[in-house]
Amino acid sequence: MIAIEIDKRDLDELTKTEVKNLPGALFAGASPLLKPFMKKLEALLPQENKGRGDSYVLCALHSHIDEVHADESQIVVKSSDEIVEIRREELAELMDERYPTTGHQRLNLPGLLFLQSGPALQSASAIILRQEHKLRIPDGRRTMRYIFHMGVVKLDADKEKIKIGFDLERLPKKADGTSTLE
């Protein structure tokens, strides 16, 4: 597994994007992953920010999240003393109800959460993977999203940095068995 770290300076220097709250950067996009869990996530907001709808909750999460942890079994989001946990089994059950013929054993929570992040974090991650680990990540948005969805296997974010665990073994291989990114 390859690990990279991103801080506010990296985002500013690599993507010319100022981010005030690093853990909130993981909630900058609009992904269906979190939609079923908006009521749970709303518990992280101050009382005056509750009851305004899912779109508002998603926007308000940017500034109110203190820590995020995601691995293959769960996503844990912390704000002050409140903690919300989204378990893989919960998401699999919801997907099974809606898409009963799809196998959910390959759900990758960290990868799905990473896709929820904004383009600045994704671009900075691709640049750091190229610079520090000499990986050839294609520039195409769809291809890059696929690589991150499959390859990001661990996320930890706090006010200081975002740590991303990336597993090359989860990606397709060339005919000779080497990674397509090397």
CSV table of N, CA and C in Angstrom, one decimal:
chain,number,residue,atom,x,y,z
A,1,MET,N,0.8,-1.2,0.0
A,1,MET,CA,0.0,0.0,0.0
A,1,MET,C,0.9,1.2,0.0
A,2,ILE,N,0.5,2.2,-0.8
A,2,ILE,CA,1.2,3.5,-0.8
A,2,ILE,C,0.4,4.5,0.0
A,3,ALA,N,1.0,5.3,0.8
A,3,ALA,CA,0.4,6.3,1.6
A,3,ALA,C,0.9,7.7,1.2
A,4,ILE,N,-0.1,8.6,1.1
A,4,ILE,CA,0.3,10.0,0.8
A,4,ILE,C,-0.4,10.9,1.9
A,5,GLU,N,0.2,12.1,2.1
A,5,GLU,CA,-0.4,13.0,3.0
A,5,GLU,C,-0.6,14.3,2.2
A,6,ILE,N,-1.7,15.0,2.5
A,6,ILE,CA,-2.0,16.3,1.9
A,6,ILE,C,-2.4,17.2,3.0
A,7,ASP,N,-1.8,18.4,2.9
A,7,ASP,CA,-2.2,19.5,3.9
A,7,ASP,C,-2.7,20.7,3.1
A,8,LYS,N,-3.1,21.7,3.8
A,8,LYS,CA,-3.6,22.9,3.2
A,8,LYS,C,-2.6,23.6,2.2
A,9,ARG,N,-1.4,23.6,2.6
A,9,ARG,CA,-0.3,24.1,1.7
A,9,ARG,C,-0.3,23.4,0.4
A,10,ASP,N,-0.4,22.1,0.4
A,10,ASP,CA,-0.4,21.3,-0.8
A,10,ASP,C,-1.5,21.7,-1.7
A,11,LEU,N,-2.7,21.8,-1.2
A,11,LEU,CA,-3.9,22.1,-2.0
A,11,LEU,C,-3.7,23.5,-2.6
A,12,ASP,N,-3.1,24.4,-1.8
A,12,ASP,CA,-2.9,25.8,-2.3
A,12,ASP,C,-1.8,25.8,-3.4
A,13,GLU,N,-0.7,25.2,-3.2
A,13,GLU,CA,0.4,25.2,-4.1
A,13,GLU,C,0.1,24.3,-5.4
A,14,LEU,N,-0.5,23.2,-5.2
A,14,LEU,CA,-0.7,22.3,-6.4
A,14,LEU,C,-2.0,22.6,-7.2
A,15,THR,N,-3.0,23.1,-6.5
A,15,THR,CA,-4.3,23.3,-7.2
A,15,THR,C,-4.8,24.7,-7.1
A,16,LYS,N,-4.0,25.6,-6.4
A,16,LYS,CA,-4.5,27.0,-6.3
A,16,LYS,C,-5.8,27.1,-5.6
A,17,THR,N,-6.1,26.2,-4.6
A,17,THR,CA,-7.4,26.2,-3.9
A,17,THR,C,-7.1,26.3,-2.5
A,18,GLU,N,-7.8,27.3,-1.9
A,18,GLU,CA,-7.7,27.5,-0.4
A,18,GLU,C,-8.8,26.7,0.3
A,19,VAL,N,-8.4,25.8,1.2
A,19,VAL,CA,-9.3,25.0,1.9
A,19,VAL,C,-9.2,25.4,3.4
A,20,LYS,N,-10.3,25.8,4.0
A,20,LYS,CA,-10.3,26.2,5.4
A,20,LYS,C,-10.4,25.0,6.4
A,21,ASN,N,-11.0,23.9,6.0
A,21,ASN,CA,-11.2,22.8,6.8
A,21,ASN,C,-10.9,21.5,6.1
A,22,LEU,N,-9.8,20.9,6.3
A,22,LEU,CA,-9.3,19.7,5.5
A,22,LEU,C,-10.3,18.6,5.6
A,23,PRO,N,-10.8,18.2,6.8
A,23,PRO,CA,-11.8,17.0,6.8
A,23,PRO,C,-13.0,17.4,5.9
A,24,GLY,N,-13.4,18.6,5.9
A,24,GLY,CA,-14.6,19.0,5.2
A,24,GLY,C,-14.4,18.9,3.7
A,25,ALA,N,-13.1,18.9,3.2
A,25,ALA,CA,-12.8,18.8,1.8
A,25,ALA,C,-13.3,17.4,1.3
A,26,LEU,N,-13.5,16.4,2.1
A,26,LEU,CA,-14.0,15.1,1.7
A,26,LEU,C,-15.5,15.2,1.4
A,27,PHE,N,-16.1,16.3,1.7
A,27,PHE,CA,-17.6,16.4,1.5
A,27,PHE,C,-17.9,17.6,0.6
A,28,ALA,N,-17.1,17.8,-0.4
A,28,ALA,CA,-17.2,18.9,-1.3
A,28,ALA,C,-18.0,18.6,-2.5
A,29,GLY,N,-18.2,17.3,-2.8
A,29,GLY,CA,-18.9,17.0,-4.1
A,29,GLY,C,-20.3,16.5,-3.8
A,30,ALA,N,-21.0,16.1,-4.8
A,30,ALA,CA,-22.4,15.6,-4.7
A,30,ALA,C,-22.4,14.1,-5.2
A,31,SER,N,-22.2,13.2,-4.2
A,31,SER,CA,-22.2,11.8,-4.5
A,31,SER,C,-23.4,11.1,-3.8
A,32,PRO,N,-24.0,10.1,-4.5
A,32,PRO,CA,-25.1,9.4,-3.9
A,32,PRO,C,-24.7,8.6,-2.6
A,33,LEU,N,-23.5,8.4,-2.4
A,33,LEU,CA,-23.0,7.6,-1.2
A,33,LEU,C,-23.7,8.1,0.1
A,34,LEU,N,-23.6,9.4,0.3
A,34,LEU,CA,-24.1,9.9,1.6
A,34,LEU,C,-25.6,10.3,1.7
A,35,LYS,N,-26.2,10.3,0.6
A,35,LYS,CA,-27.6,10.7,0.6
A,35,LYS,C,-28.5,9.9,1.6
A,36,PRO,N,-28.4,8.6,1.6
A,36,PRO,CA,-29.2,7.9,2.6
A,36,PRO,C,-28.9,8.2,4.1
A,37,PHE,N,-27.7,8.8,4.3
A,37,PHE,CA,-27.2,9.0,5.6
A,37,PHE,C,-27.3,10.4,6.1
A,38,MET,N,-28.0,11.3,5.4
A,38,MET,CA,-28.1,12.7,5.7
A,38,MET,C,-28.7,13.0,7.1
A,39,LYS,N,-29.7,12.2,7.5
A,39,LYS,CA,-30.2,12.4,8.8
A,39,LYS,C,-29.2,12.1,9.9
A,40,LYS,N,-28.4,11.0,9.7
A,40,LYS,CA,-27.4,10.7,10.7
A,40,LYS,C,-26.3,11.8,10.7
A,41,LEU,N,-25.9,12.3,9.5
A,41,LEU,CA,-24.8,13.3,9.4
A,41,LEU,C,-25.3,14.6,10.0
A,42,GLU,N,-26.6,14.9,9.9
A,42,GLU,CA,-27.2,16.1,10.4
A,42,GLU,C,-26.9,16.3,11.9
A,43,ALA,N,-26.8,15.2,12.6
A,43,ALA,CA,-26.5,15.2,14.1
A,43,ALA,C,-25.2,15.9,14.4
A,44,LEU,N,-24.3,16.0,13.4
A,44,LEU,CA,-23.0,16.6,13.6
A,44,LEU,C,-23.0,18.1,13.6
A,45,LEU,N,-24.1,18.7,13.1
A,45,LEU,CA,-24.3,20.1,13.0
A,45,LEU,C,-24.8,20.7,14.3
A,46,PRO,N,-24.5,22.0,14.5
A,46,PRO,CA,-25.1,22.7,15.6
A,46,PRO,C,-26.6,22.8,15.4
A,47,GLN,N,-27.3,23.0,16.5
A,47,GLN,CA,-28.8,23.0,16.5
A,47,GLN,C,-29.3,24.0,15.5
A,48,GLU,N,-28.7,25.2,15.4
A,48,GLU,CA,-29.3,26.2,14.5
A,48,GLU,C,-29.1,25.9,13.1
A,49,ASN,N,-28.3,24.8,12.7
A,49,ASN,CA,-28.1,24.4,11.4
A,49,ASN,C,-29.0,23.2,11.0
A,50,LYS,N,-29.7,22.7,11.9
A,50,LYS,CA,-30.5,21.5,11.6
A,50,LYS,C,-31.9,21.8,11.0
A,51,GLY,N,-32.4,20.8,10.3
A,51,GLY,CA,-33.8,20.9,9.8
A,51,GLY,C,-33.9,21.7,8.5
A,52,ARG,N,-32.8,21.9,7.8
A,52,ARG,CA,-32.9,22.7,6.6
A,52,ARG,C,-32.8,21.9,5.3
A,53,GLY,N,-32.8,20.6,5.4
A,53,GLY,CA,-32.7,19.8,4.2
A,53,GLY,C,-31.4,19.2,3.9
A,54,ASP,N,-31.4,18.2,3.0
A,54,ASP,CA,-30.2,17.4,2.7
A,54,ASP,C,-29.1,18.3,2.0
A,55,SER,N,-29.5,19.1,1.1
A,55,SER,CA,-28.5,20.0,0.4
A,55,SER,C,-27.8,20.9,1.4
A,56,TYR,N,-28.5,21.5,2.3
A,56,TYR,CA,-27.9,22.4,3.3
A,56,TYR,C,-27.0,21.6,4.2
A,57,VAL,N,-27.4,20.4,4.6
A,57,VAL,CA,-26.6,19.6,5.5
A,57,VAL,C,-25.3,19.3,4.8
A,58,LEU,N,-25.3,18.9,3.6
A,58,LEU,CA,-24.1,18.5,2.9
A,58,LEU,C,-23.1,19.8,2.8
A,59,CYS,N,-23.7,20.9,2.5
A,59,CYS,CA,-22.9,22.1,2.5
A,59,CYS,C,-22.3,22.5,3.8
A,60,ALA,N,-23.1,22.4,4.9
A,60,ALA,CA,-22.7,22.8,6.2
A,60,ALA,C,-21.7,21.8,6.8
A,61,LEU,N,-21.6,20.6,6.3
A,61,LEU,CA,-20.7,19.7,6.8
A,61,LEU,C,-19.2,20.1,6.6
A,62,HIS,N,-19.0,20.9,5.5
A,62,HIS,CA,-17.7,21.3,5.2
A,62,HIS,C,-17.0,22.0,6.4
A,63,SER,N,-17.7,22.9,7.1
A,63,SER,CA,-17.0,23.6,8.1
A,63,SER,C,-17.2,23.0,9.5
A,64,HIS,N,-18.0,22.0,9.7
A,64,HIS,CA,-18.3,21.5,11.0
A,64,HIS,C,-17.6,20.2,11.3
A,65,ILE,N,-16.9,19.6,10.4
A,65,ILE,CA,-16.3,18.3,10.6
A,65,ILE,C,-14.9,18.4,11.1
A,66,ASP,N,-14.6,17.7,12.2
A,66,ASP,CA,-13.3,17.7,12.8
A,66,ASP,C,-12.4,16.6,12.3
A,67,GLU,N,-12.9,15.4,12.2
A,67,GLU,CA,-12.1,14.2,11.8
A,67,GLU,C,-13.0,13.3,10.9
A,68,VAL,N,-12.3,12.6,10.1
A,68,VAL,CA,-12.9,11.5,9.3
A,68,VAL,C,-12.0,10.3,9.2
A,69,HIS,N,-12.5,9.2,9.3
A,69,HIS,CA,-11.8,7.9,9.2
A,69,HIS,C,-12.6,7.0,8.3
A,70,ALA,N,-12.0,6.4,7.3
A,70,ALA,CA,-12.7,5.5,6.4
A,70,ALA,C,-11.8,4.3,6.1
A,71,ASP,N,-12.4,3.1,6.3
A,71,ASP,CA,-11.7,1.9,5.9
A,71,ASP,C,-12.7,1.0,5.3
A,72,GLU,N,-12.3,-0.3,5.0
A,72,GLU,CA,-13.2,-1.2,4.3
A,72,GLU,C,-14.5,-1.5,5.0
A,73,SER,N,-14.5,-1.3,6.3
A,73,SER,CA,-15.7,-1.7,7.1
A,73,SER,C,-16.6,-0.5,7.5
A,74,GLN,N,-16.1,0.7,7.5
A,74,GLN,CA,-16.9,1.8,8.0
A,74,GLN,C,-16.3,3.2,7.6
A,75,ILE,N,-17.2,4.2,7.7
A,75,ILE,CA,-16.8,5.6,7.7
A,75,ILE,C,-17.2,6.2,9.0
A,76,VAL,N,-16.3,6.9,9.7
A,76,VAL,CA,-16.5,7.5,10.9
A,76,VAL,C,-16.3,9.0,10.8
A,77,VAL,N,-17.3,9.8,11.1
A,77,VAL,CA,-17.2,11.3,11.0
A,77,VAL,C,-17.4,11.9,12.3
A,78,LYS,N,-16.5,12.8,12.7
A,78,LYS,CA,-16.5,13.3,14.1
A,78,LYS,C,-16.6,14.9,14.0
A,79,SER,N,-17.5,15.4,14.8
A,79,SER,CA,-17.6,16.9,15.0
A,79,SER,C,-17.8,17.2,16.4
A,80,SER,N,-16.9,17.9,17.0
A,80,SER,CA,-16.9,18.2,18.5
A,80,SER,C,-17.1,16.8,19.2
A,81,ASP,N,-18.1,16.7,20.0
A,81,ASP,CA,-18.3,15.4,20.8
A,81,ASP,C,-19.2,14.4,20.0
A,82,GLU,N,-19.7,14.8,18.9
A,82,GLU,CA,-20.6,13.9,18.1
A,82,GLU,C,-19.8,13.0,17.2
A,83,ILE,N,-20.2,11.8,17.0
A,83,ILE,CA,-19.6,10.8,16.1
A,83,ILE,C,-20.7,10.1,15.3
A,84,VAL,N,-20.6,10.1,14.0
A,84,VAL,CA,-21.5,9.3,13.2
A,84,VAL,C,-20.7,8.2,12.5
A,85,GLU,N,-21.3,7.0,12.5
A,85,GLU,CA,-20.7,5.9,11.9
A,85,GLU,C,-21.6,5.4,10.8
A,86,ILE,N,-21.0,5.2,9.6
A,86,ILE,CA,-21.7,4.6,8.5
A,86,ILE,C,-21.0,3.2,8.2
A,87,ARG,N,-21.7,2.2,8.4
A,87,ARG,CA,-21.1,0.8,8.3
A,87,ARG,C,-21.3,0.3,6.9
A,88,ARG,N,-20.4,-0.5,6.4
A,88,ARG,CA,-20.5,-1.1,5.1
A,88,ARG,C,-21.8,-1.9,4.9
A,89,GLU,N,-22.1,-2.6,6.0
A,89,GLU,CA,-23.3,-3.4,5.9
A,89,GLU,C,-24.6,-2.6,5.7
A,90,GLU,N,-24.6,-1.4,6.3
A,90,GLU,CA,-25.8,-0.5,6.1
A,90,GLU,C,-25.9,-0.1,4.7
A,91,LEU,N,-24.8,0.3,4.1
A,91,LEU,CA,-24.9,0.7,2.7
A,91,LEU,C,-25.2,-0.5,1.8
A,92,ALA,N,-24.7,-1.7,2.0
A,92,ALA,CA,-25.0,-2.9,1.3
A,92,ALA,C,-26.4,-3.2,1.3
A,93,GLU,N,-27.0,-3.1,2.5
A,93,GLU,CA,-28.5,-3.4,2.7
A,93,GLU,C,-29.3,-2.4,1.8
A,94,LEU,N,-29.0,-1.1,1.9
A,94,LEU,CA,-29.7,-0.1,1.1
A,94,LEU,C,-29.6,-0.4,-0.4
A,95,MET,N,-28.4,-0.7,-0.8
A,95,MET,CA,-28.2,-1.0,-2.2
A,95,MET,C,-28.9,-2.3,-2.6
A,96,ASP,N,-28.9,-3.3,-1.8
A,96,ASP,CA,-29.5,-4.5,-2.1
A,96,ASP,C,-31.0,-4.4,-2.3
A,97,GLU,N,-31.6,-3.4,-1.5
A,97,GLU,CA,-33.1,-3.2,-1.7
A,97,GLU,C,-33.3,-2.5,-3.0
A,98,ARG,N,-32.4,-1.6,-3.4
A,98,ARG,CA,-32.7,-0.9,-4.7
A,98,ARG,C,-32.1,-1.6,-5.9
A,99,TYR,N,-31.0,-2.3,-5.8
A,99,TYR,CA,-30.4,-3.0,-6.9
A,99,TYR,C,-30.1,-4.5,-6.4
A,100,PRO,N,-31.1,-5.3,-6.4
A,100,PRO,CA,-31.0,-6.7,-5.8
A,100,PRO,C,-30.1,-7.6,-6.6
A,101,THR,N,-29.9,-7.3,-7.9
A,101,THR,CA,-29.1,-8.3,-8.7
A,101,THR,C,-27.6,-7.9,-8.7
A,102,THR,N,-27.2,-6.8,-8.1
A,102,THR,CA,-25.8,-6.3,-8.1
A,102,THR,C,-25.1,-6.9,-6.9
A,103,GLY,N,-23.9,-7.4,-7.1
A,103,GLY,CA,-23.1,-7.9,-6.0
A,103,GLY,C,-22.5,-6.8,-5.2
A,104,HIS,N,-22.7,-6.7,-3.9
A,104,HIS,CA,-22.2,-5.6,-3.1
A,104,HIS,C,-20.9,-5.9,-2.3
A,105,GLN,N,-20.4,-7.1,-2.6
A,105,GLN,CA,-19.2,-7.5,-1.9
A,105,GLN,C,-18.0,-6.6,-2.3
A,106,ARG,N,-18.0,-5.9,-3.3
A,106,ARG,CA,-16.9,-5.1,-3.7
A,106,ARG,C,-17.1,-3.6,-3.4
A,107,LEU,N,-18.0,-3.3,-2.5
A,107,LEU,CA,-18.2,-1.9,-2.0
A,107,LEU,C,-16.9,-1.5,-1.4
A,108,ASN,N,-16.4,-0.3,-1.8
A,108,ASN,CA,-15.2,0.2,-1.3
A,108,ASN,C,-15.5,1.6,-0.6
A,109,LEU,N,-15.8,1.6,0.7
A,109,LEU,CA,-16.2,2.8,1.3
A,109,LEU,C,-15.2,3.9,1.2
A,110,PRO,N,-13.9,3.7,1.5
A,110,PRO,CA,-12.9,4.8,1.3
A,110,PRO,C,-12.9,5.4,-0.1
A,111,GLY,N,-13.0,4.5,-1.1
A,111,GLY,CA,-13.0,5.0,-2.5
A,111,GLY,C,-14.2,5.8,-2.8
A,112,LEU,N,-15.4,5.3,-2.3
A,112,LEU,CA,-16.6,6.0,-2.6
A,112,LEU,C,-16.6,7.4,-1.9
A,113,LEU,N,-16.1,7.4,-0.6
A,113,LEU,CA,-16.0,8.7,0.1
A,113,LEU,C,-15.0,9.6,-0.6
A,114,PHE,N,-13.9,9.1,-1.1
A,114,PHE,CA,-13.0,10.0,-1.8
A,114,PHE,C,-13.6,10.6,-3.1
A,115,LEU,N,-14.5,9.8,-3.7
A,115,LEU,CA,-15.2,10.4,-4.9
A,115,LEU,C,-16.1,11.5,-4.5
A,116,GLN,N,-16.5,11.6,-3.3
A,116,GLN,CA,-17.4,12.6,-2.7
A,116,GLN,C,-16.6,13.9,-2.6
A,117,SER,N,-15.3,13.8,-2.5
A,117,SER,CA,-14.4,15.0,-2.4
A,117,SER,C,-14.4,15.9,-3.7
A,118,GLY,N,-13.9,17.1,-3.5
A,118,GLY,CA,-13.9,18.0,-4.7
A,118,GLY,C,-12.8,17.7,-5.6
A,119,PRO,N,-12.8,18.4,-6.8
A,119,PRO,CA,-11.7,18.2,-7.7
A,119,PRO,C,-10.3,18.6,-7.2
A,120,ALA,N,-10.3,19.6,-6.4
A,120,ALA,CA,-9.0,20.0,-5.9
A,120,ALA,C,-8.2,18.9,-5.1
A,121,LEU,N,-8.9,18.2,-4.2
A,121,LEU,CA,-8.3,17.2,-3.5
A,121,LEU,C,-7.9,16.0,-4.4
A,122,GLN,N,-8.8,15.7,-5.3
A,122,GLN,CA,-8.5,14.6,-6.3
A,122,GLN,C,-7.3,15.0,-7.2
A,123,SER,N,-7.2,16.2,-7.7
A,123,SER,CA,-6.1,16.6,-8.5
A,123,SER,C,-4.8,16.6,-7.7
A,124,ALA,N,-4.8,17.2,-6.5
A,124,ALA,CA,-3.6,17.2,-5.6
A,124,ALA,C,-3.1,15.8,-5.4
A,125,SER,N,-4.1,14.9,-5.1
A,125,SER,CA,-3.7,13.5,-4.9
A,125,SER,C,-3.0,12.9,-6.1
A,126,ALA,N,-3.5,13.1,-7.3
A,126,ALA,CA,-2.9,12.6,-8.5
A,126,ALA,C,-1.5,13.2,-8.7
A,127,ILE,N,-1.4,14.5,-8.4
A,127,ILE,CA,-0.1,15.1,-8.6
A,127,ILE,C,0.9,14.5,-7.6
A,128,ILE,N,0.5,14.4,-6.4
A,128,ILE,CA,1.5,13.8,-5.4
A,128,ILE,C,1.8,12.3,-5.7
A,129,LEU,N,0.8,11.6,-6.2
A,129,LEU,CA,1.1,10.2,-6.6
A,129,LEU,C,2.1,10.2,-7.7
A,130,ARG,N,2.0,11.1,-8.6
A,130,ARG,CA,2.9,11.2,-9.8
A,130,ARG,C,4.3,11.6,-9.3
A,131,GLN,N,4.4,12.6,-8.5
A,131,GLN,CA,5.7,13.2,-8.0
A,131,GLN,C,6.4,12.2,-7.1
A,132,GLU,N,5.7,11.8,-6.0
A,132,GLU,CA,6.4,11.0,-5.0
A,132,GLU,C,6.5,9.5,-5.3
A,133,HIS,N,5.6,9.0,-6.1
A,133,HIS,CA,5.6,7.5,-6.3
A,133,HIS,C,5.8,7.2,-7.8
A,134,LYS,N,6.0,8.2,-8.6
A,134,LYS,CA,6.2,7.9,-10.1
A,134,LYS,C,5.1,7.1,-10.7
A,135,LEU,N,3.8,7.3,-10.3
A,135,LEU,CA,2.7,6.6,-10.9
A,135,LEU,C,2.2,7.5,-12.1
A,136,ARG,N,1.8,6.8,-13.1
A,136,ARG,CA,1.2,7.5,-14.3
A,136,ARG,C,-0.3,7.4,-14.2
A,137,ILE,N,-0.9,8.4,-13.6
A,137,ILE,CA,-2.3,8.5,-13.5
A,137,ILE,C,-2.9,9.3,-14.7
A,138,PRO,N,-3.7,8.7,-15.5
A,138,PRO,CA,-4.2,9.4,-16.7
A,138,PRO,C,-5.0,10.6,-16.3
A,139,ASP,N,-5.0,11.6,-17.2
A,139,ASP,CA,-5.7,12.9,-16.9
A,139,ASP,C,-7.2,12.8,-17.0
A,140,GLY,N,-7.7,11.9,-17.8
A,140,GLY,CA,-9.2,11.8,-18.0
A,140,GLY,C,-9.9,11.7,-16.7
A,141,ARG,N,-11.0,12.5,-16.5
A,141,ARG,CA,-11.7,12.5,-15.3
A,141,ARG,C,-12.4,11.2,-14.9
A,142,ARG,N,-13.0,10.5,-15.9
A,142,ARG,CA,-13.6,9.2,-15.6
A,142,ARG,C,-12.6,8.2,-15.2
A,143,THR,N,-11.4,8.1,-15.9
A,143,THR,CA,-10.4,7.2,-15.6
A,143,THR,C,-9.8,7.4,-14.2
A,144,MET,N,-9.6,8.7,-13.9
A,144,MET,CA,-9.0,9.1,-12.6
A,144,MET,C,-10.0,8.7,-11.5
A,145,ARG,N,-11.3,9.0,-11.7
A,145,ARG,CA,-12.3,8.6,-10.7
A,145,ARG,C,-12.4,7.1,-10.5
A,146,TYR,N,-12.2,6.3,-11.6
A,146,TYR,CA,-12.2,4.9,-11.4
A,146,TYR,C,-11.0,4.4,-10.6
A,147,ILE,N,-9.9,5.0,-10.9
A,147,ILE,CA,-8.6,4.6,-10.2
A,147,ILE,C,-8.8,5.0,-8.7
A,148,PHE,N,-9.3,6.1,-8.4
A,148,PHE,CA,-9.5,6.5,-7.0
A,148,PHE,C,-10.6,5.6,-6.3
A,149,HIS,N,-11.6,5.4,-7.0
A,149,HIS,CA,-12.7,4.5,-6.4
A,149,HIS,C,-12.2,3.2,-6.1
A,150,MET,N,-11.4,2.6,-6.9
A,150,MET,CA,-10.9,1.2,-6.7
A,150,MET,C,-9.6,1.2,-5.8
A,151,GLY,N,-8.8,2.2,-5.9
A,151,GLY,CA,-7.5,2.2,-5.3
A,151,GLY,C,-7.4,2.8,-3.9
A,152,VAL,N,-8.3,3.8,-3.5
A,152,VAL,CA,-8.2,4.4,-2.2
A,152,VAL,C,-8.8,3.4,-1.2
A,153,VAL,N,-8.0,2.9,-0.3
A,153,VAL,CA,-8.5,1.9,0.7
A,153,VAL,C,-8.5,2.4,2.1
A,154,LYS,N,-8.0,3.6,2.4
A,154,LYS,CA,-8.0,4.1,3.7
A,154,LYS,C,-7.9,5.6,3.6
A,155,LEU,N,-8.7,6.3,4.5
A,155,LEU,CA,-8.7,7.7,4.6
A,155,LEU,C,-8.7,8.1,6.1
A,156,ASP,N,-7.8,9.1,6.4
A,156,ASP,CA,-7.9,9.7,7.7
A,156,ASP,C,-7.6,11.2,7.5
A,157,ALA,N,-8.5,11.9,8.1
A,157,ALA,CA,-8.4,13.4,7.9
A,157,ALA,C,-8.7,14.1,9.3
A,158,ASP,N,-7.8,15.1,9.5
A,158,ASP,CA,-8.0,15.9,10.7
A,158,ASP,C,-7.7,17.4,10.2
A,159,LYS,N,-7.7,18.3,11.2
A,159,LYS,CA,-7.5,19.7,10.8
A,159,LYS,C,-6.1,20.0,10.2
A,160,GLU,N,-5.1,19.1,10.4
A,160,GLU,CA,-3.8,19.3,9.9
A,160,GLU,C,-3.5,18.6,8.6
A,161,LYS,N,-4.0,17.4,8.3
A,161,LYS,CA,-3.7,16.7,7.1
A,161,LYS,C,-4.7,15.7,6.8
A,162,ILE,N,-4.7,15.3,5.5
A,162,ILE,CA,-5.5,14.1,5.0
A,162,ILE,C,-4.5,13.0,4.6
A,163,LYS,N,-4.6,11.8,5.2
A,163,LYS,CA,-3.8,10.7,4.8
A,163,LYS,C,-4.6,9.8,4.0
A,164,ILE,N,-4.0,9.4,2.9
A,164,ILE,CA,-4.8,8.5,1.9
A,164,ILE,C,-3.9,7.3,1.7
A,165,GLY,N,-4.5,6.1,1.9
A,165,GLY,CA,-3.9,4.8,1.6
A,165,GLY,C,-4.4,4.3,0.3
A,166,PHE,N,-3.5,4.0,-0.6
A,166,PHE,CA,-3.8,3.6,-2.0
A,166,PHE,C,-3.2,2.3,-2.3
A,167,ASP,N,-4.0,1.3,-2.7
A,167,ASP,CA,-3.6,0.0,-3.0
A,167,ASP,C,-3.5,-0.3,-4.5
A,168,LEU,N,-2.3,-0.4,-5.0
A,168,LEU,CA,-2.2,-0.7,-6.5
A,168,LEU,C,-2.7,-2.1,-6.9
A,169,GLU,N,-2.7,-3.0,-5.9
A,169,GLU,CA,-3.1,-4.4,-6.2
A,169,GLU,C,-4.6,-4.5,-6.6
A,170,ARG,N,-5.4,-3.5,-6.2
A,170,ARG,CA,-6.8,-3.5,-6.5
A,170,ARG,C,-7.1,-3.0,-7.9
A,171,LEU,N,-6.1,-2.5,-8.6
A,171,LEU,CA,-6.3,-2.0,-10.0
A,171,LEU,C,-6.0,-3.1,-11.0
A,172,PRO,N,-6.6,-2.9,-12.2
A,172,PRO,CA,-6.2,-3.9,-13.3
A,172,PRO,C,-4.7,-3.9,-13.6
A,173,LYS,N,-4.3,-5.0,-14.1
A,173,LYS,CA,-2.9,-5.3,-14.3
A,173,LYS,C,-2.6,-5.4,-15.9
A,174,LYS,N,-1.4,-5.1,-16.2
A,174,LYS,CA,-1.0,-5.3,-17.6
A,174,LYS,C,-0.8,-6.8,-17.8
A,175,ALA,N,-0.6,-7.2,-19.1
A,175,ALA,CA,-0.5,-8.6,-19.4
A,175,ALA,C,0.7,-9.3,-18.7
A,176,ASP,N,1.8,-8.5,-18.4
A,176,ASP,CA,2.9,-9.1,-17.7
A,176,ASP,C,2.7,-9.1,-16.2
A,177,GLY,N,1.6,-8.6,-15.7
A,177,GLY,CA,1.3,-8.7,-14.2
A,177,GLY,C,1.6,-7.4,-13.5
A,178,THR,N,2.2,-6.4,-14.1
A,178,THR,CA,2.6,-5.2,-13.5
A,178,THR,C,1.4,-4.2,-13.4
A,179,SER,N,1.5,-3.2,-12.6
A,179,SER,CA,0.4,-2.3,-12.5
A,179,SER,C,0.3,-1.4,-13.7
A,180,THR,N,-0.9,-1.0,-14.1
A,180,THR,CA,-1.1,-0.2,-15.2
A,180,THR,C,-0.7,1.2,-15.0
A,181,LEU,N,-0.4,1.6,-13.7
A,181,LEU,CA,0.0,2.9,-13.4
A,181,LEU,C,1.5,3.1,-13.3
A,182,GLU,N,2.3,2.0,-13.4
A,182,GLU,CA,3.8,2.1,-13.2
A,182,GLU,C,4.4,2.3,-14.6
